[in-house]
GROMACS .gro file of C-alpha atoms in nm:
model
  349
    1MET     CA    1   5.324   7.717  13.100
    2LYS     CA    2   5.194   7.418  13.180
    3ASN     CA    3   4.920   7.499  13.451
    4VAL     CA    4   4.804   7.790  13.150
    5SER     CA    5   4.775   7.517  12.898
    6ALA     CA    6   4.578   7.313  13.168
    7LEU     CA    7   4.380   7.575  13.269
    8LEU     CA    8   4.271   7.661  12.910
    9SER     CA    9   4.202   7.309  12.791
   10SER     CA   10   3.934   7.291  13.147
   11LEU     CA   11   3.774   7.634  12.957
   12ILE     CA   12   3.762   7.476  12.647
   13PHE     CA   13   3.627   7.159  12.812
   14LEU     CA   14   3.328   7.335  13.016
   15PHE     CA   15   3.294   7.568  12.714
   16ILE     CA   16   3.212   7.234  12.498
   17SER     CA   17   3.007   7.097  12.725
   18ALA     CA   18   2.826   7.348  12.814
   19THR     CA   19   2.778   7.392  12.490
   20GLU     CA   20   2.664   7.027  12.417
   21ALA     CA   21   2.461   7.028  12.708
   22ARG     CA   22   2.228   7.313  12.560
   23LYS     CA   23   2.205   7.149  12.211
   24ASN     CA   24   2.152   6.755  12.360
   25PRO     CA   25   2.008   6.758  12.730
   26GLN     CA   26   1.989   6.433  12.818
   27ILE     CA   27   1.690   6.318  12.971
   28CYS     CA   28   1.734   6.298  13.349
   29SER     CA   29   1.566   6.402  13.703
   30SER     CA   30   1.686   6.463  14.040
   31SER     CA   31   1.511   6.559  14.351
   32CYS     CA   32   1.580   6.821  14.652
   33GLY     CA   33   1.332   6.852  15.012
   34ASP     CA   34   1.022   6.885  14.823
   35ILE     CA   35   1.116   6.917  14.516
   36HIS     CA   36   1.080   6.616  14.417
   37ASP     CA   37   1.103   6.609  14.026
   38ILE     CA   38   1.356   6.852  13.832
   39SER     CA   39   1.377   6.777  13.456
   40TYR     CA   40   1.476   6.923  13.168
   41PRO     CA   41   1.523   7.256  13.175
   42PHE     CA   42   1.625   7.265  13.477
   43ARG     CA   43   1.945   7.083  13.731
   44LEU     CA   44   2.096   7.068  14.026
   45LYS     CA   45   2.444   7.176  14.074
   46GLU     CA   46   2.563   6.802  14.138
   47ASP     CA   47   2.367   6.649  13.843
   48PRO     CA   48   2.602   6.537  13.539
   49ALA     CA   49   2.709   6.783  13.283
   50GLY     CA   50   2.453   6.677  13.027
   51CYS     CA   51   2.138   6.716  13.248
   52GLY     CA   52   1.925   6.997  13.237
   53ASP     CA   53   2.021   7.344  13.133
   54PRO     CA   54   2.368   7.536  13.246
   55ASP     CA   55   2.117   7.878  13.258
   56PHE     CA   56   1.841   7.690  13.495
   57GLN     CA   57   2.033   7.574  13.746
   58LEU     CA   58   1.894   7.466  14.094
   59SER     CA   59   2.115   7.407  14.440
   60CYS     CA   60   1.999   7.150  14.687
   61LYS     CA   61   2.145   7.359  15.049
   62ASN     CA   62   2.016   7.177  15.379
   63ASN     CA   63   1.735   6.943  15.204
   64LYS     CA   64   1.649   7.273  15.038
   65THR     CA   65   1.609   7.334  14.664
   66ILE     CA   66   1.738   7.752  14.592
   67LEU     CA   67   1.725   7.960  14.264
   68ASN     CA   68   2.080   8.203  14.227
   69PHE     CA   69   1.863   8.492  14.085
   70HIS     CA   70   1.997   8.824  14.037
   71GLY     CA   71   2.217   8.787  14.272
   72GLY     CA   72   1.944   8.694  14.547
   73PHE     CA   73   1.929   8.364  14.701
   74TYR     CA   74   1.507   8.208  14.648
   75TYR     CA   75   1.342   7.901  14.805
   76VAL     CA   76   1.219   7.681  14.492
   77LYS     CA   77   0.816   7.585  14.649
   78ARG     CA   78   0.722   7.459  14.342
   79ILE     CA   79   0.771   7.368  13.984
   80SER     CA   80   0.539   7.346  13.721
   81TYR     CA   81   0.624   7.186  13.360
   82ASP     CA   82   0.237   7.209  13.243
   83GLU     CA   83   0.204   7.585  13.287
   84ARG     CA   84   0.591   7.633  13.240
   85THR     CA   85   0.606   7.835  13.575
   86ILE     CA   86   0.795   7.826  13.899
   87ARG     CA   87   0.748   7.978  14.295
   88VAL     CA   88   1.044   8.143  14.461
   89ALA     CA   89   0.977   8.302  14.792
   90ASP     CA   90   1.336   8.547  14.916
   91VAL     CA   91   1.483   8.264  15.181
   92ASN     CA   92   1.466   8.565  15.455
   93LEU     CA   93   1.076   8.567  15.421
   94ALA     CA   94   1.026   8.251  15.335
   95SER     CA   95   0.958   8.131  15.658
   96GLY     CA   96   0.673   8.431  15.734
   97SER     CA   97   0.976   8.550  15.986
   98CYS     CA   98   1.011   8.958  16.026
   99SER     CA   99   1.340   9.053  15.812
  100LEU     CA  100   1.439   9.249  15.502
  101PRO     CA  101   1.464   9.078  15.147
  102ASN     CA  102   1.802   8.889  15.092
  103ARG     CA  103   1.836   9.080  14.805
  104SER     CA  104   1.589   9.410  14.650
  105LEU     CA  105   1.459   9.282  14.304
  106SER     CA  106   1.241   9.533  14.165
  107MET     CA  107   0.965   9.434  13.861
  108GLN     CA  108   1.171   9.594  13.560
  109GLU     CA  109   1.467   9.272  13.667
  110VAL     CA  110   1.203   9.021  13.621
  111LEU     CA  111   1.059   9.146  13.336
  112MET     CA  112   1.377   9.198  13.185
  113ASP     CA  113   1.524   8.821  13.215
  114ALA     CA  114   1.569   8.594  12.924
  115ARG     CA  115   1.505   8.325  13.102
  116TYR     CA  116   1.216   8.390  13.322
  117PRO     CA  117   0.984   8.635  13.087
  118GLY     CA  118   0.757   8.791  13.360
  119LEU     CA  119   0.532   8.678  13.630
  120ALA     CA  120   0.274   8.400  13.590
  121ASP     CA  121  -0.043   8.581  13.689
  122TYR     CA  122  -0.068   8.957  13.623
  123SER     CA  123  -0.423   9.002  13.812
  124PHE     CA  124  -0.275   8.925  14.176
  125TRP     CA  125   0.075   9.045  14.157
  126TYR     CA  126   0.207   9.321  14.379
  127ALA     CA  127   0.537   9.514  14.504
  128LEU     CA  128   0.564   9.447  14.866
  129ASN     CA  129   0.790   9.807  14.951
  130PHE     CA  130   1.027   9.833  15.276
  131VAL     CA  131   1.054  10.202  15.316
  132ARG     CA  132   1.232  10.371  15.626
  133CYS     CA  133   1.028  10.720  15.743
  134SER     CA  134   1.195  10.906  15.993
  135ASN     CA  135   0.848  10.996  16.137
  136ASN     CA  136   0.523  10.850  16.238
  137ILE     CA  137   0.325  10.772  15.921
  138SER     CA  138  -0.052  10.754  16.032
  139ASP     CA  139  -0.160  10.632  15.702
  140LEU     CA  140   0.072  10.326  15.736
  141ALA     CA  141   0.073  10.228  16.123
  142LYS     CA  142  -0.082   9.894  16.059
  143SER     CA  143   0.211   9.805  15.852
  144ARG     CA  144   0.486   9.899  16.052
  145ALA     CA  145   0.766   9.625  16.106
  146PRO     CA  146   0.868   9.634  16.457
  147CYS     CA  147   1.196   9.366  16.423
  148LEU     CA  148   1.306   9.666  16.188
  149SER     CA  149   1.176  10.018  16.353
  150GLY     CA  150   1.320  10.202  16.630
  151ASN     CA  151   1.253  10.463  16.795
  152THR     CA  152   1.416  10.734  16.554
  153SER     CA  153   1.307  10.562  16.228
  154HIS     CA  154   1.048  10.331  16.135
  155VAL     CA  155   1.001  10.056  15.841
  156TYR     CA  156   0.675  10.049  15.674
  157VAL     CA  157   0.577   9.747  15.407
  158ASN     CA  158   0.406   9.979  15.149
  159VAL     CA  159   0.216   9.830  14.933
  160SER     CA  160   0.208   9.883  14.527
  161TRP     CA  161   0.028   9.762  14.226
  162ALA     CA  162   0.357   9.602  13.971
  163PHE     CA  163   0.579   9.910  13.985
  164LEU     CA  164   0.683  10.167  14.240
  165TYR     CA  165   0.529  10.545  14.134
  166SER     CA  166   0.694  10.865  14.408
  167TYR     CA  167   0.316  10.902  14.508
  168ASP     CA  168   0.348  10.577  14.664
  169VAL     CA  169   0.620  10.661  14.889
  170PRO     CA  170   0.540  10.917  15.180
  171LYS     CA  171   0.715  11.236  15.143
  172PRO     CA  172   0.938  11.151  15.489
  173CYS     CA  173   1.032  10.819  15.375
  174LYS     CA  174   1.242  10.646  15.137
  175VAL     CA  175   1.229  10.303  14.979
  176ILE     CA  176   1.516  10.058  15.102
  177SER     CA  177   1.352   9.688  14.955
  178THR     CA  178   1.133   9.540  14.765
  179VAL     CA  179   1.036   9.236  14.655
  180PRO     CA  180   0.756   9.143  14.419
  181ALA     CA  181   0.458   8.917  14.597
  182PHE     CA  182   0.142   8.741  14.522
  183TYR     CA  183  -0.165   8.690  14.673
  184GLU     CA  184  -0.489   8.644  14.528
  185ASN     CA  185  -0.763   8.856  14.718
  186MET     CA  186  -0.750   9.262  14.711
  187VAL     CA  187  -0.544   9.388  14.856
  188GLN     CA  188  -0.577   9.700  15.058
  189ASN     CA  189  -0.517   9.900  15.423
  190LEU     CA  190  -0.200   9.660  15.396
  191SER     CA  191  -0.152   9.521  15.722
  192TYR     CA  192   0.171   9.353  15.834
  193GLU     CA  193   0.031   9.049  15.919
  194THR     CA  194  -0.106   9.035  15.543
  195ALA     CA  195   0.237   9.080  15.433
  196LEU     CA  196   0.393   8.877  15.593
  197LYS     CA  197   0.204   8.590  15.431
  198MET     CA  198   0.271   8.725  15.083
  199GLN     CA  199   0.586   8.711  15.193
  200GLU     CA  200   0.623   8.371  15.249
  201SER     CA  201   0.406   8.258  14.964
  202GLY     CA  202   0.659   8.395  14.745
  203PHE     CA  203   0.542   8.457  14.367
  204ASP     CA  204   0.553   8.296  14.005
  205MET     CA  205   0.758   8.350  13.743
  206ARG     CA  206   0.766   8.166  13.421
  207TRP     CA  207   1.081   8.040  13.236
  208SER     CA  208   1.103   7.992  12.921
  209VAL     CA  209   1.412   7.778  12.737
  210GLU     CA  210   1.226   7.965  12.369
  211CYS     CA  211   1.255   8.315  12.523
  212ARG     CA  212   1.624   8.217  12.644
  213ASP     CA  213   1.754   8.106  12.277
  214CYS     CA  214   1.544   8.415  12.130
  215ARG     CA  215   1.734   8.704  12.321
  216ALA     CA  216   2.059   8.534  12.250
  217LYS     CA  217   2.013   8.595  11.875
  218GLY     CA  218   1.941   8.938  12.004
  219ARG     CA  219   1.543   8.879  11.859
  220SER     CA  220   1.263   8.908  12.136
  221CYS     CA  221   1.016   8.682  12.273
  222VAL     CA  222   0.680   8.697  12.246
  223ASN     CA  223   0.396   8.493  12.334
  224LYS     CA  224   0.313   8.209  12.105
  225PHE     CA  225  -0.099   8.275  11.965
  226ASN     CA  226  -0.366   8.188  12.240
  227THR     CA  227  -0.107   8.098  12.461
  228THR     CA  228  -0.007   8.301  12.783
  229ASN     CA  229   0.290   8.039  12.880
  230ILE     CA  230   0.512   7.950  12.520
  231PHE     CA  231   0.700   8.192  12.422
  232GLN     CA  232   0.868   8.195  12.050
  233CYS     CA  233   1.046   8.451  11.861
  234GLU     CA  234   0.927   8.778  11.726
  235GLU     CA  235   0.925   8.754  11.334
  236GLU     CA  236   1.234   8.993  11.238
  237TYR     CA  237   1.274   9.215  11.001
  238ASP     CA  238   1.479   9.259  10.698
  239TYR     CA  239   1.561   9.573  10.731
  240GLU     CA  240   1.770   9.619  10.411
  241ALA     CA  241   1.471   9.455  10.200
  242VAL     CA  242   1.220   9.733  10.336
  243VAL     CA  243   1.513   9.956  10.231
  244ARG     CA  244   1.498   9.801   9.882
  245LEU     CA  245   1.148   9.831   9.934
  246VAL     CA  246   1.113  10.185   9.982
  247TYR     CA  247   1.367  10.277   9.708
  248SER     CA  248   1.187  10.095   9.483
  249LEU     CA  249   0.867  10.252   9.500
  250PHE     CA  250   1.016  10.552   9.518
  251ALA     CA  251   1.177  10.518   9.194
  252ALA     CA  252   0.869  10.359   9.041
  253VAL     CA  253   0.670  10.663   9.159
  254ASN     CA  254   0.928  10.875   9.028
  255LEU     CA  255   0.960  10.680   8.692
  256ALA     CA  256   0.550  10.708   8.681
  257GLY     CA  257   0.597  11.054   8.690
  258ILE     CA  258   0.797  11.137   8.415
  259ILE     CA  259   0.619  10.847   8.199
  260GLY     CA  260   0.331  11.093   8.246
  261ALA     CA  261   0.471  11.431   8.182
  262VAL     CA  262   0.607  11.294   7.857
  263ILE     CA  263   0.236  11.157   7.777
  264ARG     CA  264   0.082  11.472   7.843
  265PHE     CA  265   0.276  11.705   7.743
  266ILE     CA  266   0.435  11.533   7.401
  267LEU     CA  267   0.263  11.259   7.334
  268LEU     CA  268  -0.065  11.413   7.408
  269PRO     CA  269  -0.098  11.734   7.191
  270PRO     CA  270  -0.018  11.568   6.894
  271VAL     CA  271  -0.303  11.222   7.010
  272ILE     CA  272  -0.536  11.542   7.072
  273LEU     CA  273  -0.480  11.689   6.725
  274ALA     CA  274  -0.496  11.384   6.529
  275PHE     CA  275  -0.830  11.396   6.680
  276ILE     CA  276  -0.941  11.705   6.632
  277LEU     CA  277  -0.849  11.669   6.311
  278HIS     CA  278  -1.016  11.362   6.226
  279THR     CA  279  -1.312  11.480   6.373
  280TYR     CA  280  -1.303  11.782   6.142
  281PHE     CA  281  -1.313  11.598   5.814
  282SER     CA  282  -1.536  11.302   5.942
  283MET     CA  283  -1.800  11.608   6.015
  284ARG     CA  284  -1.672  11.780   5.692
  285LYS     CA  285  -1.724  11.472   5.471
  286LYS     CA  286  -2.089  11.387   5.599
  287ILE     CA  287  -2.149  11.778   5.528
  288ASP     CA  288  -2.023  11.692   5.142
  289VAL     CA  289  -2.271  11.398   5.139
  290ARG     CA  290  -2.543  11.522   5.238
  291GLU     CA  291  -2.487  11.886   5.028
  292LYS     CA  292  -2.428  11.639   4.765
  293SER     CA  293  -2.756  11.420   4.815
  294SER     CA  294  -2.925  11.730   4.905
  295GLN     CA  295  -2.861  11.859   4.504
  296THR     CA  296  -2.916  11.517   4.333
  297ASP     CA  297  -3.277  11.569   4.513
  298GLN     CA  298  -3.336  11.897   4.368
  299SER     CA  299  -3.246  11.808   4.060
  300ARG     CA  300  -3.462  11.466   4.015
  301GLY     CA  301  -3.733  11.758   4.209
  302LYS     CA  302  -3.729  11.972   3.880
  303VAL     CA  303  -3.714  11.687   3.624
  304THR     CA  304  -4.038  11.531   3.810
  305ARG     CA  305  -4.232  11.784   3.848
  306ASN     CA  306  -4.187  11.912   3.409
  307ILE     CA  307  -4.299  11.568   3.317
  308GLU     CA  308  -4.570  11.587   3.560
  309ASN     CA  309  -4.624  11.902   3.396
  310HIS     CA  310  -4.618  11.793   3.070
  311LEU     CA  311  -4.865  11.498   3.124
  312GLU     CA  312  -5.150  11.734   3.286
  313MET     CA  313  -5.084  12.001   3.006
  314PRO     CA  314  -5.400  11.940   2.734
  315PRO     CA  315  -5.307  12.039   2.378
  316LYS     CA  316  -5.366  12.426   2.277
  317PRO     CA  317  -5.657  12.458   2.000
  318VAL     CA  318  -5.485  12.622   1.650
  319PHE     CA  319  -5.717  12.914   1.540
  320PHE     CA  320  -5.755  12.983   1.173
  321SER     CA  321  -5.893  13.305   1.008
  322ALA     CA  322  -6.098  13.302   0.683
  323GLN     CA  323  -5.828  13.413   0.479
  324ASP     CA  324  -5.588  13.137   0.617
  325LYS     CA  325  -5.855  12.928   0.541
  326CYS     CA  326  -5.842  13.045   0.158
  327CYS     CA  327  -5.503  13.035   0.112
  328MET     CA  328  -5.479  12.690   0.282
  329ILE     CA  329  -5.770  12.567   0.061
  330GLU     CA  330  -5.533  12.704  -0.249
  331ALA     CA  331  -5.251  12.541  -0.192
  332GLN     CA  332  -5.403  12.210  -0.181
  333SER     CA  333  -5.579  12.266  -0.493
  334ASP     CA  334  -5.276  12.353  -0.607
  335SER     CA  335  -5.220  12.010  -0.501
  336PRO     CA  336  -5.246  11.697  -0.724
  337LYS     CA  337  -5.454  11.544  -0.384
  338GLU     CA  338  -5.758  11.572  -0.351
  339MET     CA  339  -5.888  11.715  -0.011
  340LEU     CA  340  -6.200  11.637   0.130
  341LEU     CA  341  -6.304  11.964   0.323
  342PRO     CA  342  -6.573  11.902   0.593
  343GLU     CA  343  -6.946  12.036   0.419
  344SER     CA  344  -6.948  12.322   0.706
  345MET     CA  345  -6.671  12.441   0.499
  346GLU     CA  346  -6.789  12.447   0.173
  347ARG     CA  347  -7.105  12.622   0.259
  348SER     CA  348  -6.865  12.912   0.400
  349SER     CA  349  -6.629  12.921   0.131
   0.00000   0.00000   0.00000
């Protein structure tokens, strides 16, 4: 029980130390061989617990800085803190000798690592594929690896762009190992001498603490705007909020449809009817007013014409016969008043 308790205490202490080292890294620096400035996030295995980040730990062996990456060992040739890159070369290939890689490393493994999210320069990166063939392949004769070939089998180094496809490998051959490589020139008709130079120079990988932290949270990491070496977490989408928004939009559309149906089939007909009635009575009222105005104008016209007729007609002359004249004279003679007659009438009488 005491041993178990001591073991558990040690594990808890190591876990707490690693966690604190990530949260509060110490500003410290170390060196190994040609790498003189090993600082945060990198650290050597022999450094104090608070130095650097445990996920970026390196080791120093025979005065050479070594990176353990996906179970393979790589010599560290350079670390750039400005560009955030690290250049490494397979320990079996770094000296430029004829050999198979210490471990086969595909491009997919490099790209999927949270600490080292991809190669530095995609314009000049290749995959060196070691293929073993049962027969001589004339197209690959220049890239034959003499130390790996024999009488019954032949090993060639085939180059491909980043990812290896089936058409990159001849049919009677199979891939036995692959390794990323960097070369500043266009590679065509690869020779084995060029392959050795590419193996020796190694390849550059980007390193990012931010990308590691993002993937630890289950999120993807992307390049910051207008940068190629600084990463940040991809925006996290609230899927529940999206679902709620979609549901709200769906409910709003249905509600709008219901309101539209109510307006169209229940409220709209009375409104239309009221509008028609209002229009009808308004027009009727205008017609009545026009008829009354017309009748008034006609009456006024008749009166005016009658007046005008009376004013324009002269009085009609009255004609008396001789008998009527005699009667009028006799009647007047009976009157006490005297009536003066014109001389002409007197003469006729």
